[in-house]
XYZ file of C-alpha atoms in Angstrom:
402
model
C 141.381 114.574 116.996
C 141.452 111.510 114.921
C 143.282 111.191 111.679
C 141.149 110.963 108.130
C 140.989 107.810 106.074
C 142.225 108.002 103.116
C 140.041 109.241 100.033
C 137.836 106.852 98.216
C 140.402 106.023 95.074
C 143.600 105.536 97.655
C 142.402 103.455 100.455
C 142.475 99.922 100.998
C 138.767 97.990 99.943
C 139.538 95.897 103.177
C 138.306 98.792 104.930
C 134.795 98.699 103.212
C 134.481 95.411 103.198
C 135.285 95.453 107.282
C 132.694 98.019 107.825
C 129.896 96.624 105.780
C 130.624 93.344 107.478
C 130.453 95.582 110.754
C 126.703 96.907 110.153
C 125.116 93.325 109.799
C 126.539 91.748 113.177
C 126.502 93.201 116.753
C 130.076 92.515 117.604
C 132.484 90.599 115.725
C 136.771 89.205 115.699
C 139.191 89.134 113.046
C 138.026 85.684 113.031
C 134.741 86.466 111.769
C 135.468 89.175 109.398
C 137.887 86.453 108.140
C 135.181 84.130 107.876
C 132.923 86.785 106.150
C 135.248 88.398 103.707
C 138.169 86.383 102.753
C 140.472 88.936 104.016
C 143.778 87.144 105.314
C 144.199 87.971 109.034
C 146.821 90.509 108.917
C 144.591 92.421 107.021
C 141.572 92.572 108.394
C 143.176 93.423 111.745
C 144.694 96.129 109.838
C 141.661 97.533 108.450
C 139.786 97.150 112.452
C 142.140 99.020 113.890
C 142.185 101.820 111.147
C 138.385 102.182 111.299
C 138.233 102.170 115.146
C 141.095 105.021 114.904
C 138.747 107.091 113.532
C 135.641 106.060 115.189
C 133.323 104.067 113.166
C 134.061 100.785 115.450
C 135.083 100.356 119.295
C 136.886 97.905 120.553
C 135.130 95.892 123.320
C 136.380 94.207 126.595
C 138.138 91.391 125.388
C 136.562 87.713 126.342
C 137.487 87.089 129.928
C 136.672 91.093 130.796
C 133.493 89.811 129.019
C 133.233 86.311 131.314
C 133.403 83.999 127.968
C 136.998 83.460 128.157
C 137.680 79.733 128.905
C 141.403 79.026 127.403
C 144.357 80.570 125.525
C 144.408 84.091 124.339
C 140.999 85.904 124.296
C 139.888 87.290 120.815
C 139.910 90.990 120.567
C 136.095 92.003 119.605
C 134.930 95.165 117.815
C 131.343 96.692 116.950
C 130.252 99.181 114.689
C 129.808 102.439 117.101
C 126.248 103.350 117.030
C 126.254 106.527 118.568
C 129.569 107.883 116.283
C 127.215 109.732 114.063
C 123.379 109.843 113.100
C 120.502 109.609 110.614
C 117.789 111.368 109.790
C 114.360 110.695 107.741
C 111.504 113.016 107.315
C 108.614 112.516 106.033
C 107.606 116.140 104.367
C 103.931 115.541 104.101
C 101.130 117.906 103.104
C 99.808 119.041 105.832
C 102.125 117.145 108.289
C 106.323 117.383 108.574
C 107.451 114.359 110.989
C 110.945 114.244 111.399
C 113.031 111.023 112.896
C 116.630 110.956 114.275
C 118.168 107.470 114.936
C 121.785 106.171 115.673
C 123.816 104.252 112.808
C 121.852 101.046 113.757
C 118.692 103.136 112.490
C 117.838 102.569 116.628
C 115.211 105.745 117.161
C 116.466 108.367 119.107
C 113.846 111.461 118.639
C 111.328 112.042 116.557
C 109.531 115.786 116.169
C 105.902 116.585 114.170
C 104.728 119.552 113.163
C 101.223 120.518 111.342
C 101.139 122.410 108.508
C 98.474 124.689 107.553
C 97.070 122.944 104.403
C 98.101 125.087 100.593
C 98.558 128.359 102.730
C 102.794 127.337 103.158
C 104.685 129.695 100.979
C 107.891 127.552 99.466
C 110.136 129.500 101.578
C 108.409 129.042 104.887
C 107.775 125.325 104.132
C 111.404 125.047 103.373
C 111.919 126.572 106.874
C 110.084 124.607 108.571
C 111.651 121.717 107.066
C 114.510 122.772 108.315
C 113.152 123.493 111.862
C 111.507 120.216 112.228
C 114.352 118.660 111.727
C 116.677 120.641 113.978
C 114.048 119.944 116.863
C 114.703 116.293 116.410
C 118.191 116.688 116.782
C 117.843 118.621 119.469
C 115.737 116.387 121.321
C 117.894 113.717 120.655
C 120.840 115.525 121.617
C 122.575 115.805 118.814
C 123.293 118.778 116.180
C 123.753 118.719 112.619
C 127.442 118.177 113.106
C 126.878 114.808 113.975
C 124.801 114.129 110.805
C 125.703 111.716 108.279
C 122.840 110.979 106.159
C 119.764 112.905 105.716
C 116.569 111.745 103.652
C 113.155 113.439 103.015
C 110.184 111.865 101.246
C 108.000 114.444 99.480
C 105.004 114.111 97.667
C 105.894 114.980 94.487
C 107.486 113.839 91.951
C 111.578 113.573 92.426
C 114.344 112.557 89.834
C 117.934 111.342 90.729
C 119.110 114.804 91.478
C 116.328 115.039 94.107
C 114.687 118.335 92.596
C 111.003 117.925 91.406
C 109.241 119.000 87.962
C 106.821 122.238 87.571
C 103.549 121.166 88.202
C 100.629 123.374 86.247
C 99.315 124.617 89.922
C 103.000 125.025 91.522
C 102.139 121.969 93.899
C 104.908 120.026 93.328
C 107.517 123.076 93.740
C 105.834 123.872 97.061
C 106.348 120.549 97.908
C 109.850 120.206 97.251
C 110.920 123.752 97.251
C 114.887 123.576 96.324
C 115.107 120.651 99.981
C 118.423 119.502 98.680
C 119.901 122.307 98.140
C 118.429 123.410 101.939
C 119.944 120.388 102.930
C 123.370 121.511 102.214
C 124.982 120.933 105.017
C 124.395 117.396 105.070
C 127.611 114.952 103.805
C 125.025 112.599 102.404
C 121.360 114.207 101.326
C 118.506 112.671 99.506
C 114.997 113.503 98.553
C 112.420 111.264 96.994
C 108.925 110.874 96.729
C 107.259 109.675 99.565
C 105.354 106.583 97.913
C 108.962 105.869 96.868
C 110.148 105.934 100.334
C 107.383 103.671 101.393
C 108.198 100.966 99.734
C 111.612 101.182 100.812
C 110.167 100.600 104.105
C 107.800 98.096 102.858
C 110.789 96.003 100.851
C 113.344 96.611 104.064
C 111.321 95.579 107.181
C 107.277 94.987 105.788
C 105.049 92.912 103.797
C 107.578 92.975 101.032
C 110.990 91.363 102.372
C 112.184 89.401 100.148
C 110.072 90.400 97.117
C 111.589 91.822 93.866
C 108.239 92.999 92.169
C 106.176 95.056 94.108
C 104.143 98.205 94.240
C 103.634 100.157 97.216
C 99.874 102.039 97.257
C 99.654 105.336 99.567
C 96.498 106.172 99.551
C 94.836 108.558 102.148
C 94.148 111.807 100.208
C 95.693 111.256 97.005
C 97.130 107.862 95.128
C 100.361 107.462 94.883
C 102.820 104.703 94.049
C 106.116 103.360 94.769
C 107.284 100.842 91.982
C 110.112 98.083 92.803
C 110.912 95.657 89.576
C 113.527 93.651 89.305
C 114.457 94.849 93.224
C 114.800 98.164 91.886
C 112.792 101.073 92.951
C 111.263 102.744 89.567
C 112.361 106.438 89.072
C 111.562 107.760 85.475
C 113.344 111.121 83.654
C 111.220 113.244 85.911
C 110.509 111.067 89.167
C 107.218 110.068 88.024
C 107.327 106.703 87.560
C 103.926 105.837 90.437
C 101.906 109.049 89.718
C 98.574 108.340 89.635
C 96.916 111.216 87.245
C 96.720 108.226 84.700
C 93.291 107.315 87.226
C 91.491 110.359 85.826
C 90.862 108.301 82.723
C 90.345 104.826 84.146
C 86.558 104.042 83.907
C 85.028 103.037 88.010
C 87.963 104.893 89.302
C 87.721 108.550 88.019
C 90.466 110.304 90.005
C 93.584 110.204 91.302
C 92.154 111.038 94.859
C 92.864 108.511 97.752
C 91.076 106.151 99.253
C 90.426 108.194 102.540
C 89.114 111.057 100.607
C 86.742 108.939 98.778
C 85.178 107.548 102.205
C 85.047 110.891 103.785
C 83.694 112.651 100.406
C 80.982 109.746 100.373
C 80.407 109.691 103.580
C 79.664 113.461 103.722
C 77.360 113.179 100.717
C 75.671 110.266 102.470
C 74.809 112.253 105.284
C 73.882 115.943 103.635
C 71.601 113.868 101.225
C 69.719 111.982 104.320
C 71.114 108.570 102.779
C 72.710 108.022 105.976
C 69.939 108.979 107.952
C 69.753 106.040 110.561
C 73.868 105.550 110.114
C 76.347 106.315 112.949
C 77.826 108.432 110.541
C 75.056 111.388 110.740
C 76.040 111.539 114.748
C 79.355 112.454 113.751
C 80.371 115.954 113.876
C 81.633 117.177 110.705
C 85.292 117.130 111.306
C 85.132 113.980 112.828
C 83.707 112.489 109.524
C 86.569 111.335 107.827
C 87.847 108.422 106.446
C 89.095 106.589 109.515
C 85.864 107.146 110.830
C 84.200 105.244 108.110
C 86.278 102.502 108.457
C 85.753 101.985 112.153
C 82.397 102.347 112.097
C 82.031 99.651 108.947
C 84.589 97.502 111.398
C 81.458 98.219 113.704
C 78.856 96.515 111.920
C 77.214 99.813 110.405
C 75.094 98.962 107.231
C 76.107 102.649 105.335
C 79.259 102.688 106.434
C 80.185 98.961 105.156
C 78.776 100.509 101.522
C 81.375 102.681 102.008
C 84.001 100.282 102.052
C 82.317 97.767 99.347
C 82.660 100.807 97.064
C 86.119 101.556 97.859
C 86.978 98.273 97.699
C 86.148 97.947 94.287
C 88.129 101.260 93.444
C 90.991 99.434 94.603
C 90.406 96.576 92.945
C 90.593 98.317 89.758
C 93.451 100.238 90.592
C 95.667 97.034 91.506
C 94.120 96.033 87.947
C 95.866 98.550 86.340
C 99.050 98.348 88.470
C 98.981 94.835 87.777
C 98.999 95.139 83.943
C 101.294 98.078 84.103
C 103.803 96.542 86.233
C 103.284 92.795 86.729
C 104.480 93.029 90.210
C 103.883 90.066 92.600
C 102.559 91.714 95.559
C 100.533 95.144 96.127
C 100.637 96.916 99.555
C 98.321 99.228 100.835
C 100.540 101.864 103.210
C 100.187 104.888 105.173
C 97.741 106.149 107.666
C 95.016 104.747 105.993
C 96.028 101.298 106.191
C 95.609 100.683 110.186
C 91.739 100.284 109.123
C 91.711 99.235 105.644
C 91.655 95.030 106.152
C 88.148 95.169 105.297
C 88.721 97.467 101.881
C 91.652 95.226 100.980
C 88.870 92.383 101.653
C 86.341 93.640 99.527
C 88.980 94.531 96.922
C 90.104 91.089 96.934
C 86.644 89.833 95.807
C 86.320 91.893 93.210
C 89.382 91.596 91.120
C 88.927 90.835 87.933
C 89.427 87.192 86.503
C 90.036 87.654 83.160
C 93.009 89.472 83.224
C 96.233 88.172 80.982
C 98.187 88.293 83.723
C 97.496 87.076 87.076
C 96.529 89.374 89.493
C 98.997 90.007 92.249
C 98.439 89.443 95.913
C 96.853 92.110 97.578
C 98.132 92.766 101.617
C 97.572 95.895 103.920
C 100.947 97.386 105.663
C 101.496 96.645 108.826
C 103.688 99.413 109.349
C 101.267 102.711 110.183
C 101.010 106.193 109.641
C 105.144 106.225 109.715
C 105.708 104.454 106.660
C 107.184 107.282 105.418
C 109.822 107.916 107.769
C 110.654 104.615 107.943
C 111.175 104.115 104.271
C 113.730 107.566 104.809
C 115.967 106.187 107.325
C 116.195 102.768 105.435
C 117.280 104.577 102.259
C 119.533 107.146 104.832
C 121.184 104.054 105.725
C 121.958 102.492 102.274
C 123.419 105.717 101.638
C 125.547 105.612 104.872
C 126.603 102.041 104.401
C 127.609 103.041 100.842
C 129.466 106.266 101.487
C 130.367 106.621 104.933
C 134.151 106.210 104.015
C 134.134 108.728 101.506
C 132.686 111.378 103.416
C 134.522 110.568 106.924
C 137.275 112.953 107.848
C 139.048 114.264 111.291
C 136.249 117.014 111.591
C 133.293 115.129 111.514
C 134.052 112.067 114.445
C 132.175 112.752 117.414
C 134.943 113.418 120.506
């Protein structure tokens, strides 16, 4: 059994700055950490050898195990161990719980879906199968949730800083978010957000917006929703909700806060019941295979009511970036989630029809590349801040892997 670090207040900062310098190389000397911190040799070889005591580095063959050694003494190497504890994100959707395990690297391991039957999910059963979803992906990975470290769970619903979510007038947002952190427990390090939120963590980590400080992140497949970076800071608010989108009820051309895939379905629908759509692919469809995608790829197709489809929702967007952009004078707009794999042409169309007299420019307007797992990704990213941040305070002799 390994020994425990000491707590936060009594031990040494060479050991955080020796892990944190760990997590953005693949191997690394004393040299190097040297290099990289400023920490005098003695005691960053100090601070190595503490950490891989307890497990969060190994030590590696030294350079002529390795076949690099040429001359004198080989340089002892260390890594941050991967596989010494894990992460999990979860995207808590709707109608949809998709639950990721990965290894300190945030390397993918498992990942587990279920489907949810749509409003009919009690709070208690939801927070169940949460729960369940979750354990499956540890399972499948191998792993229990002993070997957690950091869990995160994107919701969509409001969240503030203590990850619990407001009343909502139809209970929606307590169904969503039905007490998860306190569910979560049994986690060292637990956080819930709101999934928009999460996505452009995702976005800003590994997506369209590296390296961008103003931002806003638009999910929009059934409902909008927003995540808000300024400054580099994701936007929060007393409540969490900072990117809701009810605002849109009042916004003249846009009329509702549902999402862009709703819209094309609910048009397309009407197109077809009212024979508008008569001599369109879309009336071949059967009805629940009329949905928004389908739109999409049939307007990607060439098909004269479906492209309507998209001109119209491209000039929903447009206004909605409008707003976004006056709200929030962000430098970039991405369109995430499920519904961007097909939206190039919307984002087109929405592109054309921004306004031109706004006071402030309008930002750039780009579709994620990142898919239907957004999300998830966005919840391991943030799981891993919060590991890189905290691992040392939460480390002890009971939870290293043997």
């Amino acid at each position: 059994m390994s020994s425990p670090l000491p707590a936060a207040r009594a031990r040494p900062a060479s050991y955080d700055a020796v892990l944190a310098h760990a997590w953005t190389v693949e191997e690394f000397t004393a040299t190097d950490v040297i290099q990289g911190t400023g920490l005098s040799r003695p005691t960053a070889i100090e601070a190595m050898e503490a950490l891989a005591r307890i497990g969060l580095l190994h030590e590696l063959p030294d350079a002529r195990q390795g076949g690099d050694y040429r001359r004198g003494r080989p340089a002892r190497r260390f890594a941050l161990r991967g596989d010494a504890a894990v992460l999990v994100g979860v995207d808590a959707g709707n109608v949809h719980v998709t639950a990721t395990v990965t290894d300190l690297r945030s390397r993918a391991l498992a990942t587990h879906r279920t489907i949810l039957e749509m409003d009919r999910d009690d709070p208690s059963a939801r927070r169940t199968l949460i729960q369940g979803t979750v354990d499956a992906a540890l399972q499948d990975a191998g792993r229990t949730r002993s070997d957690v470290l950091a869990v995160c769970v994107g919701v969509p619903a409001p969240v503030n800083a203590a990850g619990r979510s407001p009343r909502h007038p139809a209970g929606f947002w307590e169904r969503m978010n039905p007490g998860l952190i306190d569910a979560l427990s049994w986690a060292p390090l637990r956080r819930v957000d709101n999934d928009a939120s999460l996505s452009a963590v995702a976005e800003g980590a590994i997506g369209a917006a590296q390296g961008c400080r103003d931002y806003v992140t638009l999910l929009a497949g059934a409902r909008l929703g927003a995540g808000v970076v300024v400054d580099g800071n994701v936007l929060r608010g007393t409540h969490g909700g900072v990117g809701e989108m009810v605002a849109f009820d009042h916004v003249t051309g846009v009329g509702t806060a549902d999402g862009l895939g709703a819209r094309a379905e609910a048009w397309a629908v009407e197109a077809v019941a009212t024979g508008a759509a008569a001599t369109s692919a879309l009336a071949a469809l059967p009805r629940d295979r009329l949905d928004g995608r389908a739109v999409l790829e049939l307007a990607a197709g060439g098909d004269e009511h479906a492209r309507a489809i998209v001109d119209r929702l491209g000039d929903v967007l447009a206004r909605v970036v409008s707003v976004l952009g006056s709200m929030f004078d962000p430098q970039l707009v991405v369109v995430s989630g499920a519904i961007s794999a097909g939206i190039a042409d919307v984002v087109a169309a929405a592109r054309a029809s921004l306004p031109t007299d706004l006071d402030l420019p309008a930002p750039e307007l780009v579709a994620s590349q990142l898919g239907t797992d957004v999300v998830v990704t966005g919840a391991i990213a943030a799981a891993a801040a919060d590991a890189r941040a905290h691992a040392l305070d939460v480390w002890g002799a009971d939870h290293v892997p043997q």
